[in-house]
mmCIF file of C-alpha atoms in Angstrom:
data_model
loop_
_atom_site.group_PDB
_atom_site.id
_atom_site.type_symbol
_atom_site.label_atom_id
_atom_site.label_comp_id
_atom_site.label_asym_id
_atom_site.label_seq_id
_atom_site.Cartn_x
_atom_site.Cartn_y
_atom_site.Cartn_z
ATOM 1 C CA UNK A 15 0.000 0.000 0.000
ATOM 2 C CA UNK A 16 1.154 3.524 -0.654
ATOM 3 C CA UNK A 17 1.449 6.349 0.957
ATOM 4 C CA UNK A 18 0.982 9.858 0.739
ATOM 5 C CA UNK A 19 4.160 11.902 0.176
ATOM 6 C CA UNK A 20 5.518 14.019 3.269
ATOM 7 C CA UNK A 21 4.949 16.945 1.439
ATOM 8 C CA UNK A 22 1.703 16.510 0.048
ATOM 9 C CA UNK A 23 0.668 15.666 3.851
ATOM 10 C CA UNK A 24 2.004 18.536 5.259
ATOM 11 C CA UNK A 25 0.424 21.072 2.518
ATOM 12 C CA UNK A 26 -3.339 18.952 3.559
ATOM 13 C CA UNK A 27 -2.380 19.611 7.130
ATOM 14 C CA UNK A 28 -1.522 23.230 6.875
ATOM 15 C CA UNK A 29 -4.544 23.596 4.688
ATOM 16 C CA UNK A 30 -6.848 22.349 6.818
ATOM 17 C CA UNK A 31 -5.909 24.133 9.789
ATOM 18 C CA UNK A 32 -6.027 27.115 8.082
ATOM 19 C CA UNK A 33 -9.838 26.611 7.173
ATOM 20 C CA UNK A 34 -10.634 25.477 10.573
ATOM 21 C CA UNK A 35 -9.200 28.250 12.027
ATOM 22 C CA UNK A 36 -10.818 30.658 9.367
ATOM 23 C CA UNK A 37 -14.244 28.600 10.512
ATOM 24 C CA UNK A 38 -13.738 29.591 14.367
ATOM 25 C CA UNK A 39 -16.861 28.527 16.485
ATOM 26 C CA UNK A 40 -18.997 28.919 13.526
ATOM 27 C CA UNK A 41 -19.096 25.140 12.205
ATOM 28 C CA UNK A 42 -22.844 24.102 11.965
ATOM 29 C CA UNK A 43 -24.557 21.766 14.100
ATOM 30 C CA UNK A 44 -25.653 18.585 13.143
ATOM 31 C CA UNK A 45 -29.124 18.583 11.795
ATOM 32 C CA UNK A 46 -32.397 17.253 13.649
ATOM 33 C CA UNK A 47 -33.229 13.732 13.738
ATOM 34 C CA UNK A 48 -36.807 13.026 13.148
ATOM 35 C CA UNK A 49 -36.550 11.604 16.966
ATOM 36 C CA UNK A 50 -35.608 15.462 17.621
ATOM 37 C CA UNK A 51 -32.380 16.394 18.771
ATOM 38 C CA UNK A 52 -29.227 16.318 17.028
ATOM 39 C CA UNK A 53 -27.992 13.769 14.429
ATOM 40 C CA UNK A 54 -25.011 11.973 15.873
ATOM 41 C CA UNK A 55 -22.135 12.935 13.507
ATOM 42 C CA UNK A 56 -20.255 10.278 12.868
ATOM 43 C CA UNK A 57 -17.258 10.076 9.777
ATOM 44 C CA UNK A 58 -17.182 6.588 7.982
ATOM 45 C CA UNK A 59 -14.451 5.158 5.975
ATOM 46 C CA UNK A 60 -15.210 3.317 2.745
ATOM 47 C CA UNK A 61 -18.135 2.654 1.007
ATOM 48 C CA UNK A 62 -18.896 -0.489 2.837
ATOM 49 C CA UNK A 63 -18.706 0.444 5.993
ATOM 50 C CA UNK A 64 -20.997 3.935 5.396
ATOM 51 C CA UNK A 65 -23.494 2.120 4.002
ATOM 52 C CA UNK A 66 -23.802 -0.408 7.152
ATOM 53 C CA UNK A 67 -23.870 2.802 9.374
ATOM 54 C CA UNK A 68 -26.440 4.476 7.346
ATOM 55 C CA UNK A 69 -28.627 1.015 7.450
ATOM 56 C CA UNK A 70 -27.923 1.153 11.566
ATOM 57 C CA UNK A 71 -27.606 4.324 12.322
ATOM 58 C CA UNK A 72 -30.838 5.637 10.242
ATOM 59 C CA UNK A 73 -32.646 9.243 10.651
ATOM 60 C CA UNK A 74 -30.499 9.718 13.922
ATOM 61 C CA UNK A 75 -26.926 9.617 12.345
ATOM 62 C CA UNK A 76 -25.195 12.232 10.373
ATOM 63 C CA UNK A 77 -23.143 10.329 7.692
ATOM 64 C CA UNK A 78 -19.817 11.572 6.020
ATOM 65 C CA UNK A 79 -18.162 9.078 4.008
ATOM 66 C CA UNK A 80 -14.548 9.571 3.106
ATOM 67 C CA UNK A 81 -13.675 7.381 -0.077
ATOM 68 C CA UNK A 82 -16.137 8.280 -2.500
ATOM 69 C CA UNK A 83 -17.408 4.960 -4.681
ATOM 70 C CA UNK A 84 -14.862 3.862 -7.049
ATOM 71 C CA UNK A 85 -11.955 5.636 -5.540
ATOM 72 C CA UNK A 86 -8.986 2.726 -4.673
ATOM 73 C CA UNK A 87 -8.730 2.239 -1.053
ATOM 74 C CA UNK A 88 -5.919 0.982 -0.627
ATOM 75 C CA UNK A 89 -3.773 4.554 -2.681
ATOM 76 C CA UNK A 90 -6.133 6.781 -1.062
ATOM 77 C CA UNK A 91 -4.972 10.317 0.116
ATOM 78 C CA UNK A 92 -7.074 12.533 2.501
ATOM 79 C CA UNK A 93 -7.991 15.956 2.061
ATOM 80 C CA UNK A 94 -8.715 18.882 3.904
ATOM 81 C CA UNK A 95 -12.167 18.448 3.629
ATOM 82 C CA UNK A 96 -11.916 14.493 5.151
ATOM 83 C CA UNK A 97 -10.129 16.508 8.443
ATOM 84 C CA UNK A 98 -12.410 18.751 9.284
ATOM 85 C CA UNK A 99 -15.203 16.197 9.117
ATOM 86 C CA UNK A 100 -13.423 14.081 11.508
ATOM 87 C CA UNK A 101 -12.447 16.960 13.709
ATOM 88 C CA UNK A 102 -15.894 17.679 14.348
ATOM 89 C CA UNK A 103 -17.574 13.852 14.288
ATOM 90 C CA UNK A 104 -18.254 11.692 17.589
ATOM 91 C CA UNK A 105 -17.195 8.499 16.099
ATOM 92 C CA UNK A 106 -14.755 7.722 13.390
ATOM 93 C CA UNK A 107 -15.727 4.118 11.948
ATOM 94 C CA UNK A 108 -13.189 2.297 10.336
ATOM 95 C CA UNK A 109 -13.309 -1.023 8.322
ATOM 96 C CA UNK A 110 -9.667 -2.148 10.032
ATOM 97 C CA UNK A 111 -7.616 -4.630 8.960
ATOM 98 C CA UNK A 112 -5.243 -2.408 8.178
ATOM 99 C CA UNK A 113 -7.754 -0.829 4.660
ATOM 100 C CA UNK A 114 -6.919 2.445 5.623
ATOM 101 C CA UNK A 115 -3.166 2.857 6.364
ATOM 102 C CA UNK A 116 -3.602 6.877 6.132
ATOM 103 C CA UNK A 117 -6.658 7.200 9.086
ATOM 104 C CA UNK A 118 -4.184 6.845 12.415
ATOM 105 C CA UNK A 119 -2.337 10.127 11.249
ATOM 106 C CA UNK A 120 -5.360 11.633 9.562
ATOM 107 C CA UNK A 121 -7.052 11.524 13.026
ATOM 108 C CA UNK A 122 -3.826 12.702 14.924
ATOM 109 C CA UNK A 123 -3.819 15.793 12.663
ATOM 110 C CA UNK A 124 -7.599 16.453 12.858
ATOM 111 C CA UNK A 125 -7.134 16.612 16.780
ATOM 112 C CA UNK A 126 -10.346 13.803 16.914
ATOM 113 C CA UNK A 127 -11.065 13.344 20.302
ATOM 114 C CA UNK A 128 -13.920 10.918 20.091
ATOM 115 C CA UNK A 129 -14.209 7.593 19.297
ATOM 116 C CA UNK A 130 -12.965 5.040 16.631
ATOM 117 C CA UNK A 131 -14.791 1.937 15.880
ATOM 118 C CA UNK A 132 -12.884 -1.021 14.485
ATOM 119 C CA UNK A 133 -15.626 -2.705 12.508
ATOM 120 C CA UNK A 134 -13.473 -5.753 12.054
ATOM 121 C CA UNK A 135 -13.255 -6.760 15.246
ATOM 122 C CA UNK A 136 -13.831 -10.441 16.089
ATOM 123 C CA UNK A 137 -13.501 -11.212 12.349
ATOM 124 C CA UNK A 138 -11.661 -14.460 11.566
ATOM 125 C CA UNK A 139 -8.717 -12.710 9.005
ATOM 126 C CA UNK A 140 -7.383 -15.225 6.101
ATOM 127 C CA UNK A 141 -3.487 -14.300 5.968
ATOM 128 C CA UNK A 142 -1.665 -13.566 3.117
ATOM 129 C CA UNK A 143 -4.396 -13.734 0.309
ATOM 130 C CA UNK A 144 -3.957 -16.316 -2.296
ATOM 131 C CA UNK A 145 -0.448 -15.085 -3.455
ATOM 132 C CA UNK A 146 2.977 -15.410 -1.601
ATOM 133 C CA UNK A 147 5.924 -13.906 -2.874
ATOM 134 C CA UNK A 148 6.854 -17.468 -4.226
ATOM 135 C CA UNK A 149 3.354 -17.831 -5.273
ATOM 136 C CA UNK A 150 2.430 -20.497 -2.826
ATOM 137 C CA UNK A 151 -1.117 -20.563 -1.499
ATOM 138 C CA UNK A 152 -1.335 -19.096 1.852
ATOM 139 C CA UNK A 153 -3.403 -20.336 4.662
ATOM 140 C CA UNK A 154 -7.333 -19.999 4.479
ATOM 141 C CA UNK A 155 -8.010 -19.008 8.241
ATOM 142 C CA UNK A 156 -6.015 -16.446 9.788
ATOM 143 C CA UNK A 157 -5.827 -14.273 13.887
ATOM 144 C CA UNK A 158 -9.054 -12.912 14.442
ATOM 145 C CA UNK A 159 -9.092 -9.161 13.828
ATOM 146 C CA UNK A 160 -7.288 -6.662 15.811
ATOM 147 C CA UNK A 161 -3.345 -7.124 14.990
ATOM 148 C CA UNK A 162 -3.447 -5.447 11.826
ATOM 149 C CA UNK A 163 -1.051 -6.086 9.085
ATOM 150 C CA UNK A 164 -0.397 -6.151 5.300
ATOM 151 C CA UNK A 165 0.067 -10.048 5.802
ATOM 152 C CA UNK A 166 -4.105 -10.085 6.880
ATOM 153 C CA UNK A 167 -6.575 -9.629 3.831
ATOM 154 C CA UNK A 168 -8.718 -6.718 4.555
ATOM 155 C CA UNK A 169 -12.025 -7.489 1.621
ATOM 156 C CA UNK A 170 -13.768 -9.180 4.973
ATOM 157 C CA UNK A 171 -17.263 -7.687 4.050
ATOM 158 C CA UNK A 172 -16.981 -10.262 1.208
ATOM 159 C CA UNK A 173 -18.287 -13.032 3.372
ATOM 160 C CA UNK A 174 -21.966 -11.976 4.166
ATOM 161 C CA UNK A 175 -21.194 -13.737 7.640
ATOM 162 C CA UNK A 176 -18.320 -11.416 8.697
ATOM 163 C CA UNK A 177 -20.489 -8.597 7.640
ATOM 164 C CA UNK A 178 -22.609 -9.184 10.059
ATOM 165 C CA UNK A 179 -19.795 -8.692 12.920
ATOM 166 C CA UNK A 180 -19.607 -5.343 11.516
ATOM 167 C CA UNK A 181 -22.603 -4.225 11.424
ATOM 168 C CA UNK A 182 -23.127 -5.211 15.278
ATOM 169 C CA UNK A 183 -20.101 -3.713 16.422
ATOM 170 C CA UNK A 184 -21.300 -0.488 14.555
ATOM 171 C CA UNK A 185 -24.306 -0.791 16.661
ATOM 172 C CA UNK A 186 -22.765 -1.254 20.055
ATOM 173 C CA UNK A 187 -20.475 1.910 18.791
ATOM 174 C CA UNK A 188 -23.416 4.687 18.089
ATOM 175 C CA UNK A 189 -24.993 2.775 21.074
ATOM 176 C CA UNK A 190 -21.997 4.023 23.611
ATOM 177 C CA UNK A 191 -22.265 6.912 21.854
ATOM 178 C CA UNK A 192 -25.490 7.662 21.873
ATOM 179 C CA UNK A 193 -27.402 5.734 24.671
ATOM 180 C CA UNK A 194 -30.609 7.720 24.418
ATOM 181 C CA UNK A 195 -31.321 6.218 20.719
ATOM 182 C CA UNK A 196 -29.503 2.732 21.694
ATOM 183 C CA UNK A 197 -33.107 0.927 20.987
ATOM 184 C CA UNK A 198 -33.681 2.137 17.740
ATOM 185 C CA UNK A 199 -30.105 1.129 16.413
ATOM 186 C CA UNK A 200 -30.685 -2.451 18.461
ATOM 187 C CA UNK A 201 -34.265 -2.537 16.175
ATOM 188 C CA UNK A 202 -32.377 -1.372 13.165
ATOM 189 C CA UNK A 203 -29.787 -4.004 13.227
ATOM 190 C CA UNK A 204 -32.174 -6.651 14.017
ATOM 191 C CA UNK A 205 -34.127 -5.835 10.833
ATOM 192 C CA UNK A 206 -30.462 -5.448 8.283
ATOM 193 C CA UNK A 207 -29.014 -8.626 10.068
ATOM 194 C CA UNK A 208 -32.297 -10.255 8.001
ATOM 195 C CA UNK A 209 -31.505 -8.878 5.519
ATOM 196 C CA UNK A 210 -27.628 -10.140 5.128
ATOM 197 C CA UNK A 211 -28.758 -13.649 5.840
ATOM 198 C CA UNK A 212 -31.160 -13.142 2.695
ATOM 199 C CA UNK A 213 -27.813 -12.226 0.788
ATOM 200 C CA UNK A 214 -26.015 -15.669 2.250
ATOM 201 C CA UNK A 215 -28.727 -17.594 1.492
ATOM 202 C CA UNK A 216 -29.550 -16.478 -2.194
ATOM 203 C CA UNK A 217 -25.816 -16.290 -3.210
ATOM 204 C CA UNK A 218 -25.323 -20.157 -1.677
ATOM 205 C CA UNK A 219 -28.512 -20.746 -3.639
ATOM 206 C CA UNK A 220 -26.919 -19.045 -6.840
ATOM 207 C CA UNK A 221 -23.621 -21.424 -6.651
ATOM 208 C CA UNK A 222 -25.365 -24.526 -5.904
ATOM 209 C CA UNK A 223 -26.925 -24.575 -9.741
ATOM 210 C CA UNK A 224 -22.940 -23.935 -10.871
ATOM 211 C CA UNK A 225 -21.228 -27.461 -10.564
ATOM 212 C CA UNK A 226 -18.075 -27.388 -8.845
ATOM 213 C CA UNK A 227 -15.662 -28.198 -11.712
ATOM 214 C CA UNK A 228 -16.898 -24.620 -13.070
ATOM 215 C CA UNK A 229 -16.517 -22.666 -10.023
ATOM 216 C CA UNK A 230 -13.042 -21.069 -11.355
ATOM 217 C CA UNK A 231 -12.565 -17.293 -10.760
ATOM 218 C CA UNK A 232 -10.323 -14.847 -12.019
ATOM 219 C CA UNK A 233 -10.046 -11.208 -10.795
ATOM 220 C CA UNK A 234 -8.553 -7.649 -11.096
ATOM 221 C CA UNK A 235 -7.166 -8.250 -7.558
ATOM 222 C CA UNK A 236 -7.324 -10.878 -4.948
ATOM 223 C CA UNK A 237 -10.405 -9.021 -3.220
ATOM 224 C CA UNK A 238 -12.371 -12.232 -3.568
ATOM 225 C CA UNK A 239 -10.902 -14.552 -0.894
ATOM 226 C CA UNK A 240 -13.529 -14.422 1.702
ATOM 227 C CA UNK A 241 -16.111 -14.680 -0.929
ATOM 228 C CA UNK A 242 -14.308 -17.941 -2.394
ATOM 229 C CA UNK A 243 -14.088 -18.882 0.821
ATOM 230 C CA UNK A 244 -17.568 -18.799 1.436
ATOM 231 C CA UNK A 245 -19.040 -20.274 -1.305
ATOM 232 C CA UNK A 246 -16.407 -22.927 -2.082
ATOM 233 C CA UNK A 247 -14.727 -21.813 -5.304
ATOM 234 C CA UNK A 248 -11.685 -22.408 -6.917
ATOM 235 C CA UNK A 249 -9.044 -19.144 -7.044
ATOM 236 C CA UNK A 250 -6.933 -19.682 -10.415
ATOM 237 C CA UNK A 251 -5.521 -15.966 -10.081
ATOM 238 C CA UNK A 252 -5.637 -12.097 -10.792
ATOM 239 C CA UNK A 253 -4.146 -9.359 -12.734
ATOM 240 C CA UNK A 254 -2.697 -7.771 -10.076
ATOM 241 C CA UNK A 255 -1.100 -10.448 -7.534
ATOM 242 C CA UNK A 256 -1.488 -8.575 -4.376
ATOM 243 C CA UNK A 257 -4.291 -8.187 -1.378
ATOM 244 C CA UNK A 258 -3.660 -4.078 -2.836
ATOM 245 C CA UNK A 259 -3.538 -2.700 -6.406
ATOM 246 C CA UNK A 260 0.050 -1.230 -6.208
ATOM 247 C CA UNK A 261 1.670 -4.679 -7.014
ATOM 248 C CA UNK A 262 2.221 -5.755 -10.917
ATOM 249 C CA UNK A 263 2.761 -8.867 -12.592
ATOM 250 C CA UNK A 264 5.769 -9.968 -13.687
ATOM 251 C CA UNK A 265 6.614 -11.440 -17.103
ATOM 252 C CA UNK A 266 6.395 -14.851 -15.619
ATOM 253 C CA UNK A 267 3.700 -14.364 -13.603
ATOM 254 C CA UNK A 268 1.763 -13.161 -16.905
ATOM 255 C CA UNK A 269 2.943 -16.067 -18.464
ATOM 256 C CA UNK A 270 1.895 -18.747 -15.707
ATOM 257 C CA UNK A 271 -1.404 -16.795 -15.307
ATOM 258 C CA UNK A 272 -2.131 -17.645 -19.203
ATOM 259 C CA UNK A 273 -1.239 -20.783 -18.703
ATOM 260 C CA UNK A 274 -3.146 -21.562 -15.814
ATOM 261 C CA UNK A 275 -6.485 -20.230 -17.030
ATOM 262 C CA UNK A 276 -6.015 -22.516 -20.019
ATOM 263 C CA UNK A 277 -5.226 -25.421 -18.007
ATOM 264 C CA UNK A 278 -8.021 -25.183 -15.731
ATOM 265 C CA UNK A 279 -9.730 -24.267 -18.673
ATOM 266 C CA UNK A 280 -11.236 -21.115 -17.015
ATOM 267 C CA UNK A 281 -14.141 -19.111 -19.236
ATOM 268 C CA UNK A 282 -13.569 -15.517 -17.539
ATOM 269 C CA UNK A 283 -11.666 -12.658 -16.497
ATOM 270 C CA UNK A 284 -13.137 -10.534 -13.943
ATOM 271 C CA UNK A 285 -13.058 -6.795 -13.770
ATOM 272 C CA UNK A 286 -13.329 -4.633 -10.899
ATOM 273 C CA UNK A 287 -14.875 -1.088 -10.967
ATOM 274 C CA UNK A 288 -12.407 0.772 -9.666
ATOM 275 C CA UNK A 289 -9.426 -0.702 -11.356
ATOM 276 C CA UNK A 290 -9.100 -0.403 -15.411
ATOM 277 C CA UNK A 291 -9.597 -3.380 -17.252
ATOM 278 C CA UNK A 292 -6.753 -3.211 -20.005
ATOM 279 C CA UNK A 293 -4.282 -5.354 -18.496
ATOM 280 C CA UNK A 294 -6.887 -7.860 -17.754
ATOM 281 C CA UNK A 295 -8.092 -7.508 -21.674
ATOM 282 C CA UNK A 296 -4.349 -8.549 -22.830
ATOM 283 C CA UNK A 297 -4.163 -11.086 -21.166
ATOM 284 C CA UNK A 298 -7.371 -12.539 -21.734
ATOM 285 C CA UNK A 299 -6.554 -11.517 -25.520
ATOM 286 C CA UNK A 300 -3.424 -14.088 -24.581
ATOM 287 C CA UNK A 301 -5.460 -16.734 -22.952
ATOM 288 C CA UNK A 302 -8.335 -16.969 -25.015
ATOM 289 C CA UNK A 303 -11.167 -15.847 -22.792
ATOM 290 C CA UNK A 304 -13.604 -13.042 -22.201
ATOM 291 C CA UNK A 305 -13.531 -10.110 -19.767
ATOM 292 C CA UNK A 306 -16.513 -9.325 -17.967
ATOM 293 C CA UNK A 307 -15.732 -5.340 -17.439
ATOM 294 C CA UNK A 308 -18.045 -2.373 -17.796
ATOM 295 C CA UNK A 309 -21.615 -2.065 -15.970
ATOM 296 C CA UNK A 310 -20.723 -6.035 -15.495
ATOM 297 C CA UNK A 311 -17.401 -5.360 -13.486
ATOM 298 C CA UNK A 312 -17.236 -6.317 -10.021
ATOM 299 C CA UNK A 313 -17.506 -4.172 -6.869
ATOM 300 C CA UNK A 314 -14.332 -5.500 -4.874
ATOM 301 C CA UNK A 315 -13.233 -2.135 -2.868
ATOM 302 C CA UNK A 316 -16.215 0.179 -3.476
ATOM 303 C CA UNK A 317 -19.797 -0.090 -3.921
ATOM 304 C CA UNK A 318 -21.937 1.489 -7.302
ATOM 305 C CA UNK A 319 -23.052 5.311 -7.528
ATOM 306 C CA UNK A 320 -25.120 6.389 -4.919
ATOM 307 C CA UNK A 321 -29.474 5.829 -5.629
ATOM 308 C CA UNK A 322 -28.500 2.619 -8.064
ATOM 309 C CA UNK A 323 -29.211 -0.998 -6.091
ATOM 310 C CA UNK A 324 -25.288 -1.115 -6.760
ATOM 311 C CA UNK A 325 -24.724 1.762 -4.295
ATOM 312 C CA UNK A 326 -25.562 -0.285 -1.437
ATOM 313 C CA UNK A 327 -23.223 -3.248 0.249
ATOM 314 C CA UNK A 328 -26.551 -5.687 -0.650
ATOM 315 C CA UNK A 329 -27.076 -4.730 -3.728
ATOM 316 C CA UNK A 330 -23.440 -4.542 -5.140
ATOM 317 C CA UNK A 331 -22.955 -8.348 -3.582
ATOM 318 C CA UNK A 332 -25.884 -9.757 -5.697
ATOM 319 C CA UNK A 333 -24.775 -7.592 -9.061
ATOM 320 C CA UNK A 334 -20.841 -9.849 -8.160
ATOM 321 C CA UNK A 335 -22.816 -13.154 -7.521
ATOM 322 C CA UNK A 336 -25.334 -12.582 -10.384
ATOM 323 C CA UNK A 337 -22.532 -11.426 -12.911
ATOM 324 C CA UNK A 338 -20.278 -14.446 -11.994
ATOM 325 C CA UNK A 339 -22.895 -17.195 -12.094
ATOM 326 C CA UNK A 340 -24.347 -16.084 -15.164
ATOM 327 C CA UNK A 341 -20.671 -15.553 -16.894
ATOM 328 C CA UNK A 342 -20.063 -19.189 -15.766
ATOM 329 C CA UNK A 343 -23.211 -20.795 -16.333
ATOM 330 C CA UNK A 344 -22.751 -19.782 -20.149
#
């Protein structure tokens, strides 16, 4: 994962202050709930995680989400804007697992005071993704969440399961935080837990009519390992052979990629929507196969634009399943 240059940091920090200072005591209050009283301001990380506080949180929780959809995750560089929302949120919720390498300073230079909520937490973490440097499978199960690392796999809203660990420690975080509307987000969760086990169950439904010597998947990235996990496919590779999107492939990686997919006899390449798809195209070009890309390209960091069924973590899971299965099927 990169980060952002010294400079660039410092000229985001100045900058900030600056506005905050020019702002003085005259930063808005959050808006009314429809409970009355103020919305509980809280800052959210990715795309993922802002739509499960939305879905928890409801009419009492101010949202600002940080990584727009489509922006990479894992190169992402804050701006002036994403400190003075924190500076002035309650709670800071983070998806963990070491996704956003740039928060901890971030929230050090915002001067947050309040709380950060580890979403992760109590997640089983696979280690090392699919890919070692010697290209050796790594292990399926990993520590549970809480020592981050670049060795732990951070896509864990991939498995429908580990999203719901999220969702409730998002709930027991605006509960602390806001005790008074603790019921409602207890309801709320209740009701979107449903609603991921819905997800579970029609995606396992989805791969049981895809027989198991077709269950191959290629990918952008290796965002996919919970989800393969999950639902019991087979990982033959991606275009990028890293957990992040700054690694590249190597001539002989290329080469044994091509090679695999045509001795596993693999249909598909997969793209992802925030990654371009021409590397993906050549060597699919190479190997014989098609690229699913464009308004069929998976969501594996971010979710769709915001009012489609894609902007939403339930709706952007179904679009991956549906697009897969039916790429498979034929």
């Amino acid at each position: 994962m990169k980060h952002a240059p010294r400079l660039a940091w410092t000229a985001v920090t100045a900058a900030v202050t600056l506005a905050m200072a020019a702002c003085g005591s005259e930063t808005p209050a959050p808006a009314a709930s429809t409970a009355g009283g103020p919305k509980l301001a809280v800052v959210a990380t990715t795309p993922e995680v802002a739509d499960f506080v939305r879905n928890i949180g409801g009419d009492d929780v101010a949202v600002t989400q940080i990584i727009k959809p489509n922006v990479d995750p894992h190169d992402y560089e804050p701006t002036p804007a994403d400190l003075q929302a924190i500076a002035t949120a309650k709670l800071v919720v983070k998806n963990g697992v070491g996704l956003e390498e740039w928060l901890d300073r971030t929230i050090e230079s915002a001067g947050f005071s309040g709380t950060v909520v580890d979403s992760s937490q109590g997640v089983t973490l696979r280690e090392g993704g699919h890919h070692e440097e010697e290209g050796e499978h790594a292990e399926e199960e990993g520590e549970h969440a809480g020592e981050e690392g670049e060795e732990h796999d951070p896509h864990i809203w991939h498995d429908p399961r580990n999203a719901k660990i999220m969702v409730t420690n998002i709930q027991k975080g605006l509960a602390a935080a806001d005790p008074s509307r603790a019921a409602t987000f207890a309801t709320n969760l209740a009701t979107y837990s449903a609603e991921i086990d819905r997800l579970d169950s029609d995606n396992a439904a989805a791969w049981a009519k895809i027989p198991q010597t077709d269950r191959k998947l290629v990918t952008n990235h290796d965002a996919f390992g919970y989800y393969i996990a999950r639902y019991d496919l087979e990982f033959v590779g991606s275009v990028i052979p890293s957990l992040d999107t700054s690694a590249e492939l190597s001539a002989k990686q290329l080469t044994d990629l091509v090679a695999k997919i045509k001795a596993t006899g693999t249909t598909a390449i997969f793209a992802e929507s925030s990654l371009p798809p021409k590397t993906a195209e050549a060597i699919a070009q190479q190997a014989g196969v098609e690229v699913v890309a464009g308004e069929d390209a998976l969501f594996g960091d971010s979710l769709g634009a915001p009012g489609t069924p894609e902007g939403t973590y339930l709706g952007a899971e179904r679009h991956n399943t549906q697009v897969i299965v039916d790429a498979l099927a034929g």
